[in-house]
Coordinates of C-alpha atoms in Angstrom, one line a residue:
X861 CA 75.0 38.8 151.7
X862 CA 75.4 40.0 148.3
X863 CA 78.2 41.9 146.9
X864 CA 77.6 45.5 146.0
X865 CA 77.4 46.2 142.3
X866 CA 80.5 47.7 141.0
X867 CA 80.1 50.2 138.2
X868 CA 81.6 49.0 135.0
X869 CA 83.3 51.1 132.3
X870 CA 81.0 53.9 131.1
X871 CA 78.8 52.9 128.2
X872 CA 79.0 55.4 125.3
X873 CA 76.6 55.3 122.4
X874 CA 77.8 53.7 119.3
X875 CA 79.9 55.9 117.0
X876 CA 77.7 57.9 114.6
X877 CA 77.9 57.0 111.0
X878 CA 80.5 58.9 108.9
X879 CA 79.3 62.2 107.5
X880 CA 77.7 61.8 104.1
X881 CA 77.7 64.9 102.0
X882 CA 74.5 65.8 100.2
X883 CA 74.4 64.5 96.6
X884 CA 75.1 67.9 95.1
X885 CA 78.3 68.1 97.0
X886 CA 79.4 64.5 96.9
X887 CA 82.1 65.0 94.2
X888 CA 85.1 67.3 94.6
X889 CA 84.9 70.4 92.4
X890 CA 86.8 70.2 89.2
X891 CA 88.9 73.2 88.5
X892 CA 90.6 74.2 85.2
X893 CA 94.3 73.5 84.9
X894 CA 96.7 76.1 86.2
X895 CA 97.8 78.6 83.5
X896 CA 101.0 77.7 81.8
X897 CA 103.4 80.5 81.5
X898 CA 106.0 80.8 78.8
X899 CA 109.6 80.7 79.8
X900 CA 111.3 84.1 79.7
X901 CA 112.5 85.0 76.2
X902 CA 110.2 82.5 74.5
X903 CA 107.4 84.9 73.8
X904 CA 106.3 85.1 70.1
X905 CA 107.9 87.9 68.2
X906 CA 105.9 90.2 65.9
X907 CA 106.5 90.2 62.2
X908 CA 106.5 94.0 62.3
X909 CA 109.9 95.7 62.0
X910 CA 111.4 97.1 65.1
X911 CA 113.3 99.8 63.2
X912 CA 110.2 100.9 61.3
X913 CA 108.2 101.0 64.5
X914 CA 110.9 103.1 66.2
X915 CA 111.3 105.6 63.3
X916 CA 107.5 105.9 62.9
X917 CA 107.3 106.6 66.7
X918 CA 110.0 109.2 66.7
X919 CA 108.9 111.2 63.6
X920 CA 105.1 110.5 63.5
X921 CA 104.3 109.2 67.0
X922 CA 102.5 112.3 68.0
X923 CA 99.9 111.5 65.4
X924 CA 99.7 107.8 66.5
X925 CA 101.1 106.4 63.2
X926 CA 103.2 103.9 65.2
X927 CA 100.1 102.6 66.9
X928 CA 98.3 102.3 63.5
X929 CA 101.3 100.4 62.1
X930 CA 101.1 97.9 65.0
X931 CA 97.4 97.4 64.5
X932 CA 96.3 99.2 67.6
X933 CA 93.7 101.4 65.9
X934 CA 91.8 102.5 69.0
X935 CA 94.9 103.8 70.9
X936 CA 96.2 105.2 67.6
X937 CA 93.1 107.4 67.3
X938 CA 93.4 108.5 71.0
X939 CA 97.1 109.3 70.4
X940 CA 96.1 111.3 67.3
X941 CA 93.4 113.3 69.1
X942 CA 95.7 114.1 72.1
X943 CA 98.8 114.7 69.9
X944 CA 100.7 111.9 71.5
X945 CA 99.2 112.3 74.9
X946 CA 100.5 115.9 75.1
X947 CA 104.0 114.5 74.3
X948 CA 104.2 112.2 77.3
X949 CA 102.6 109.2 75.6
X950 CA 104.8 109.8 72.6
X951 CA 108.0 109.7 74.8
X952 CA 106.9 106.6 76.7
X953 CA 106.2 104.7 73.5
X954 CA 109.7 105.5 72.2
X955 CA 111.2 104.2 75.5
X956 CA 109.0 101.0 75.3
X957 CA 110.1 100.3 71.7
X958 CA 113.8 100.8 72.5
X959 CA 113.5 98.6 75.6
X960 CA 111.9 95.9 73.5
X961 CA 108.7 95.6 75.5
X962 CA 106.2 97.1 73.0
X963 CA 103.7 94.7 71.7
X964 CA 101.5 94.6 68.6
X965 CA 97.8 93.9 68.4
X966 CA 98.2 90.2 68.9
X967 CA 100.4 90.7 72.0
X968 CA 103.6 89.7 70.2
X969 CA 106.8 91.5 71.1
X970 CA 108.3 94.0 68.7
X971 CA 112.0 93.5 69.4
X972 CA 115.3 94.2 67.7
X973 CA 116.4 91.0 66.1
X974 CA 119.7 92.1 64.7

């Protein structure tokens, strides 16, 4: 008599080939480098005088003269038309100048350097 056939280990199909991305996606996307931020306190300073900016803002800020001095013509005209943003914009600009965070047209700080 013959021996009964014993089942062997299950036969699985061969592993599929590794996934191949379509040619248009084959390379990893190239991104621009992360932006580099300046260290605190190393921002470029404006050649404009802090004291002149402050005095212009206090005495003629309602007419936008301080903005014209800093090269910000558009906001100077708006400040002129609204008489210093009805006094609110004028006061905020004085505070920004005293705090040393006011910037000129080229985004350079107008700070007290004494």
